[in-house]
Structures are given as structure tokens and as C-alpha cells.
PDB file of C-alpha atoms and ligand atoms in Angstrom:
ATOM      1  CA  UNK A   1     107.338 115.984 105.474  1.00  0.00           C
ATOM      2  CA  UNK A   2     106.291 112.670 103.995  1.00  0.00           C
ATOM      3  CA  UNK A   3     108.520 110.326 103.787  1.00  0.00           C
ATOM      4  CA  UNK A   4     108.690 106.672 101.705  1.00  0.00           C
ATOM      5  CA  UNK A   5     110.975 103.353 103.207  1.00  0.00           C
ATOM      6  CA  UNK A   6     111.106 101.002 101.074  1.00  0.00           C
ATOM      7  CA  UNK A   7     112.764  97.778 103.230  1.00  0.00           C
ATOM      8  CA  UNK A   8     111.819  94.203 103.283  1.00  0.00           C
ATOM      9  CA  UNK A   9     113.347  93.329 106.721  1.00  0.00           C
ATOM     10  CA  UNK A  10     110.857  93.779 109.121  1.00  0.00           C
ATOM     11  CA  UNK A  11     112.653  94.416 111.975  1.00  0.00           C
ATOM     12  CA  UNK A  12     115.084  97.218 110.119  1.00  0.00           C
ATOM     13  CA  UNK A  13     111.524  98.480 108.897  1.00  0.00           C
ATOM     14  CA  UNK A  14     109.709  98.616 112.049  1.00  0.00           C
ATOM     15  CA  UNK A  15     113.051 100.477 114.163  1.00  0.00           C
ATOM     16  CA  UNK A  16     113.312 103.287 111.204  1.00  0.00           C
ATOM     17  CA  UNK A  17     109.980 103.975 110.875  1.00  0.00           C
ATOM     18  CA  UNK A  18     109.855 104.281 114.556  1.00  0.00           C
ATOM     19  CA  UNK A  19     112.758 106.647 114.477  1.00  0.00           C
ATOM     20  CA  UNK A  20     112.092 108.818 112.050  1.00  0.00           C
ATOM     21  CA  UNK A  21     108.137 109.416 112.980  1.00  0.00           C
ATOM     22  CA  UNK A  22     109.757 110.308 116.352  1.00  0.00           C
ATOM     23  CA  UNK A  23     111.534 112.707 114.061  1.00  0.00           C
ATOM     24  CA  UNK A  24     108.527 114.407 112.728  1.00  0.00           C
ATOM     25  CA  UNK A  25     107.970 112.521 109.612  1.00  0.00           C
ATOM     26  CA  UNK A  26     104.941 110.774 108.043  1.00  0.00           C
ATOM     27  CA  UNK A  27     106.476 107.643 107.300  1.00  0.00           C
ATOM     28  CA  UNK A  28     104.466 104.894 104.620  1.00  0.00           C
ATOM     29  CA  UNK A  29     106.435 101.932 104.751  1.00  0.00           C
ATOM     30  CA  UNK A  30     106.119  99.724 101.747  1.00  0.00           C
ATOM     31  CA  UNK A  31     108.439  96.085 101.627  1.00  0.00           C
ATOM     32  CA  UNK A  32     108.671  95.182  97.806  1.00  0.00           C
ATOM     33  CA  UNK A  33     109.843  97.500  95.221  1.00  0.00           C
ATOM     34  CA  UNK A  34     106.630  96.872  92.835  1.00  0.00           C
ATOM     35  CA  UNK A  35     104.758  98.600  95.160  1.00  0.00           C
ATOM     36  CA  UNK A  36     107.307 101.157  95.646  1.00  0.00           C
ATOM     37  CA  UNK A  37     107.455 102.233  92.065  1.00  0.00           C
ATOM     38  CA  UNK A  38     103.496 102.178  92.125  1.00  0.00           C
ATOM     39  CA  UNK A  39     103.546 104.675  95.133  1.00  0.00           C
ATOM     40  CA  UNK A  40     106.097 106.874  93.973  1.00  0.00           C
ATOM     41  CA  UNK A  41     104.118 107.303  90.743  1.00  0.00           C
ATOM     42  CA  UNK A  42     100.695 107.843  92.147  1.00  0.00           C
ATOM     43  CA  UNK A  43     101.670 109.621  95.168  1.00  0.00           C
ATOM     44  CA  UNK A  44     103.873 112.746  96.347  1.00  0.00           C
ATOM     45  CA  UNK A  45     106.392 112.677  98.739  1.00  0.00           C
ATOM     46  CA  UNK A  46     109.795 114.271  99.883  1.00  0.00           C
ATOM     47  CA  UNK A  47     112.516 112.145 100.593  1.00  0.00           C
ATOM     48  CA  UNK A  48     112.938 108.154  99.687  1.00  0.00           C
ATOM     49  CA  UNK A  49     115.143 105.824 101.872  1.00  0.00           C
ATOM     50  CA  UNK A  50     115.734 103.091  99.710  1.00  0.00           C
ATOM     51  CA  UNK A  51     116.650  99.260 100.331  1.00  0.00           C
ATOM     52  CA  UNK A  52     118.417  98.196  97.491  1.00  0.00           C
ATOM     53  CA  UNK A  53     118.121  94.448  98.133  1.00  0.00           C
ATOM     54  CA  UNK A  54     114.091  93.719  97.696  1.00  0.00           C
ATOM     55  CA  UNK A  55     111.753  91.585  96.471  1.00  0.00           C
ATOM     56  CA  UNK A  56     109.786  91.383  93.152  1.00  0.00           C
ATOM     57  CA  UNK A  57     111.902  94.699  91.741  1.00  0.00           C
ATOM     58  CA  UNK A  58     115.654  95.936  93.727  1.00  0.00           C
ATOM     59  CA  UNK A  59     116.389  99.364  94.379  1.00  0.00           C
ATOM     60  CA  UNK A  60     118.463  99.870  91.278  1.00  0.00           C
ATOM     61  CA  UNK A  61     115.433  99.258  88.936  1.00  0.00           C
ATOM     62  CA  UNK A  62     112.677 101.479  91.383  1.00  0.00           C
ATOM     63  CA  UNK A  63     115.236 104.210  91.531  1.00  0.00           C
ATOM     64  CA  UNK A  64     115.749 103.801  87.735  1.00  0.00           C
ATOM     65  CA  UNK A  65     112.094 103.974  87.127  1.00  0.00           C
ATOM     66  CA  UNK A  66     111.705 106.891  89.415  1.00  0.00           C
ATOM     67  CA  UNK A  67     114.344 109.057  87.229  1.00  0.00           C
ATOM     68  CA  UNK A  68     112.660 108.332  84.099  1.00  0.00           C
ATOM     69  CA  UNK A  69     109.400 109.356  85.158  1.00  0.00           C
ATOM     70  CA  UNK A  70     111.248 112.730  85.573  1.00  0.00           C
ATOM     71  CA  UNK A  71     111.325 112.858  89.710  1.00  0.00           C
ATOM     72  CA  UNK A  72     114.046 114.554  90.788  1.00  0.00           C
ATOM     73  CA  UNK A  73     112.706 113.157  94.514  1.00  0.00           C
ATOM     74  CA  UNK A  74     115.797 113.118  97.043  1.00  0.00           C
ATOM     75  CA  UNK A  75     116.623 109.852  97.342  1.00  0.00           C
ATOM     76  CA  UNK A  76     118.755 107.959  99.913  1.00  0.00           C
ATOM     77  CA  UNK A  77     119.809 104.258  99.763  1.00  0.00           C
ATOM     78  CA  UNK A  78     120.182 101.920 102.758  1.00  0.00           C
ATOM     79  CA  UNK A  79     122.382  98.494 101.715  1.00  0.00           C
ATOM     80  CA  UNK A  80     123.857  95.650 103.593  1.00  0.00           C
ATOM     81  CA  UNK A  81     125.943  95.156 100.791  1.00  0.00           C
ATOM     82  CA  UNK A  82     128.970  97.153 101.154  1.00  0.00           C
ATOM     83  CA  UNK A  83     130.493  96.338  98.025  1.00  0.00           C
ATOM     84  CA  UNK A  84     131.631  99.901  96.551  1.00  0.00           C
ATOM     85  CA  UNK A  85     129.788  98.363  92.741  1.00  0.00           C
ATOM     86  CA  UNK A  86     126.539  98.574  94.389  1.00  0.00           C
ATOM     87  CA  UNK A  87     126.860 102.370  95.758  1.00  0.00           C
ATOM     88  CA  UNK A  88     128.101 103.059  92.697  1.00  0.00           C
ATOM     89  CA  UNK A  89     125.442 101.720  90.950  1.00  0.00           C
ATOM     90  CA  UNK A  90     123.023 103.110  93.156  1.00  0.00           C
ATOM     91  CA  UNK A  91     124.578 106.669  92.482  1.00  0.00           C
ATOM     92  CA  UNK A  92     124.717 106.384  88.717  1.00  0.00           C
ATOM     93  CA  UNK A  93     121.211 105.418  89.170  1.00  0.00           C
ATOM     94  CA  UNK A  94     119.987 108.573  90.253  1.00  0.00           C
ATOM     95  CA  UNK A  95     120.524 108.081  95.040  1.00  0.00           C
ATOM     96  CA  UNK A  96     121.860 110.791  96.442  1.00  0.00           C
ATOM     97  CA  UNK A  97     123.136 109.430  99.105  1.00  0.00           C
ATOM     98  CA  UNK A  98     123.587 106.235 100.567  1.00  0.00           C
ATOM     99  CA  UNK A  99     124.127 104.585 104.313  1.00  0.00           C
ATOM    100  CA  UNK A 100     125.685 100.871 104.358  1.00  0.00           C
ATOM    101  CA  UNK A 101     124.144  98.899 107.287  1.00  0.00           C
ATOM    102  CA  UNK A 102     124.193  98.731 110.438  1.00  0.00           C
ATOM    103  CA  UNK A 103     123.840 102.031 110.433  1.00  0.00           C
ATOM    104  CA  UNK A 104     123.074 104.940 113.175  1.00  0.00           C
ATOM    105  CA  UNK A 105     120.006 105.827 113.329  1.00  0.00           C
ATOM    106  CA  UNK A 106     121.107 109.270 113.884  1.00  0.00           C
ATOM    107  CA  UNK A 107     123.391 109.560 111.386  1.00  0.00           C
ATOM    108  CA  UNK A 108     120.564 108.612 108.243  1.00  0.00           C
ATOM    109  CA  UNK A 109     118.066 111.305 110.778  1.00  0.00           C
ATOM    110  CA  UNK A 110     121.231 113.608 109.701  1.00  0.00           C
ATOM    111  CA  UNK A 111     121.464 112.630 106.286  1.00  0.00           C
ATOM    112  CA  UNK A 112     117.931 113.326 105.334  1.00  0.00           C
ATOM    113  CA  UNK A 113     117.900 116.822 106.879  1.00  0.00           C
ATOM    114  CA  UNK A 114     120.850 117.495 104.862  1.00  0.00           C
ATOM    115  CA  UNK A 115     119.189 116.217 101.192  1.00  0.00           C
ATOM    116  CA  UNK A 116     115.792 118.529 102.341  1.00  0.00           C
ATOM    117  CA  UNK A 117     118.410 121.556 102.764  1.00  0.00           C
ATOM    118  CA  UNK A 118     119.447 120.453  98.857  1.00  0.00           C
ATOM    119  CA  UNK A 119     116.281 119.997  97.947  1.00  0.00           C
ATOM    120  CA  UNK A 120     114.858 123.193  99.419  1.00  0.00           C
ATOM    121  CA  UNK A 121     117.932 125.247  97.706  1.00  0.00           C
ATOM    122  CA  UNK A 122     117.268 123.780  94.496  1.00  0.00           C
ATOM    123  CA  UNK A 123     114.111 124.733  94.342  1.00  0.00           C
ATOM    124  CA  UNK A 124     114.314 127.966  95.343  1.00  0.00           C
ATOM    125  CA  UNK A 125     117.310 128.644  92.873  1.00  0.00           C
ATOM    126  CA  UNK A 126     114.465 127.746  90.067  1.00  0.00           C
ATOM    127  CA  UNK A 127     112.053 130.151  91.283  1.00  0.00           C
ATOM    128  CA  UNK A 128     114.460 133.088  91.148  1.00  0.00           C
ATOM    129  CA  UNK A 129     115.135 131.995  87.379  1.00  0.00           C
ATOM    130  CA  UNK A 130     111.414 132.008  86.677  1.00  0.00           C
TER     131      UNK A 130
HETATM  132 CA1  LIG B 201     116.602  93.920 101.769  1.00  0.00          CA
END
């Protein structure tokens, strides 16, 4: 499973790509969302865990970027900001899911598994309507 974080704080970075390698993923890391919406249009991945606060483009406008390209890439968002605007915003923007920090470490490893289960069923429901 490969797997895109998008995070601009280093040390947040560093610990969940850490983690979730120990996990079993192939983790790129990438710290503005320019770059993010670059990758996620030239490359092919599985999951993306999402800052929301970053630099040169924010979550919002990578995940809204991602959508219209057509991706229907499970997406989870990670945000300091616990206002309930921005995880609204970030779910009308296409996230399907969303951890406020500090989080568990854990708990997002628990999270993801659960949006590849999703992700898996939805596209196995399509290839029994082919
Ligand atoms: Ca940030």
C-alpha cells in the first residue's frame, strides 16, 4: 500500500511516517500542498493523510483539486484546528475522514485500515456491476 502525508511540521512528519512504515506502508512524505497536488496527479497511490494547514496551497484547495481531477482516492485529514468549520469544510471538500491533533497514532493506523476496507468494497461492488 502506498501511502501520501502531506504535513509541514517536521516533527509530526517524521513520527507518522515512522509509524505507519512500521505499519507496512510505503510512505512519500511531501510538506507543501503544491507539491502534493503535483504528486497526486502524476502518481498513484491508496490512501492520503492530509494536513490541512500548509504552505503555498492548504488542504482544502489540494483536496479540492484532487476531486476534480476525478480521484475518488481515500482521503483522511489531520488538523490542529479543531474548529468544527474546518472539518466541515474538509468533508464537503471531498476527506473522508478526519483526526484533530494530538492524535493517537494508533487510532489514525485504525482509521486508514478502515477507509482501505471502504475502498476495497467499493470497488469490488463496481466490478460485479460490470
Ligand atoms: Ca500544518
Amino acid at each position: 500500500m502506498r501511502l501520501l502525508l502531506v504535513e509541514d511540521d517536521k516533527a509530526l512528519g517524521e513520527g507518522v511516517r515512522l509509524g505507519l512504515r512500521q505499519e507496512g506502508y510505503t510512505v512519500d512524505w511531501l510538506e507543501d500542498g503544491a507539491s502534493a497536488v503535483h504528486a497526486l496527479l502524476s502518481e498513484s497511490f491508496d490512501l492520503l493523510v492530509l494536513d490541512l494547514g500548509l504552505p503555498r496551497l492548504n488542504g482544502i484547495q489540494v483536496l479540492q483539486q484532487l476531486r476534480k481531477s476525478g480521484s475518488a482516492l481515500p482521503v483522511l485529514i489531520l488538523t490542529a484546528r479543531d474548529a468544527t468549520e474546518d472539518r466541515i469544510a474538509g468533508l464537503d471538500a471531498g476527506a473522508d475522514d478526519y483526526l484533530v491533533k494530538p492524535f493517537d497514532l494508533d487510532e489514525l493506523k485504525a482509521r486508514l485500515r478502515a477507509l482501505l476496507r471502504r475502498s476495497a468494497g467499493r470497488a469490488q461492488s463496481r466490478i460485479e456491476h460490470a
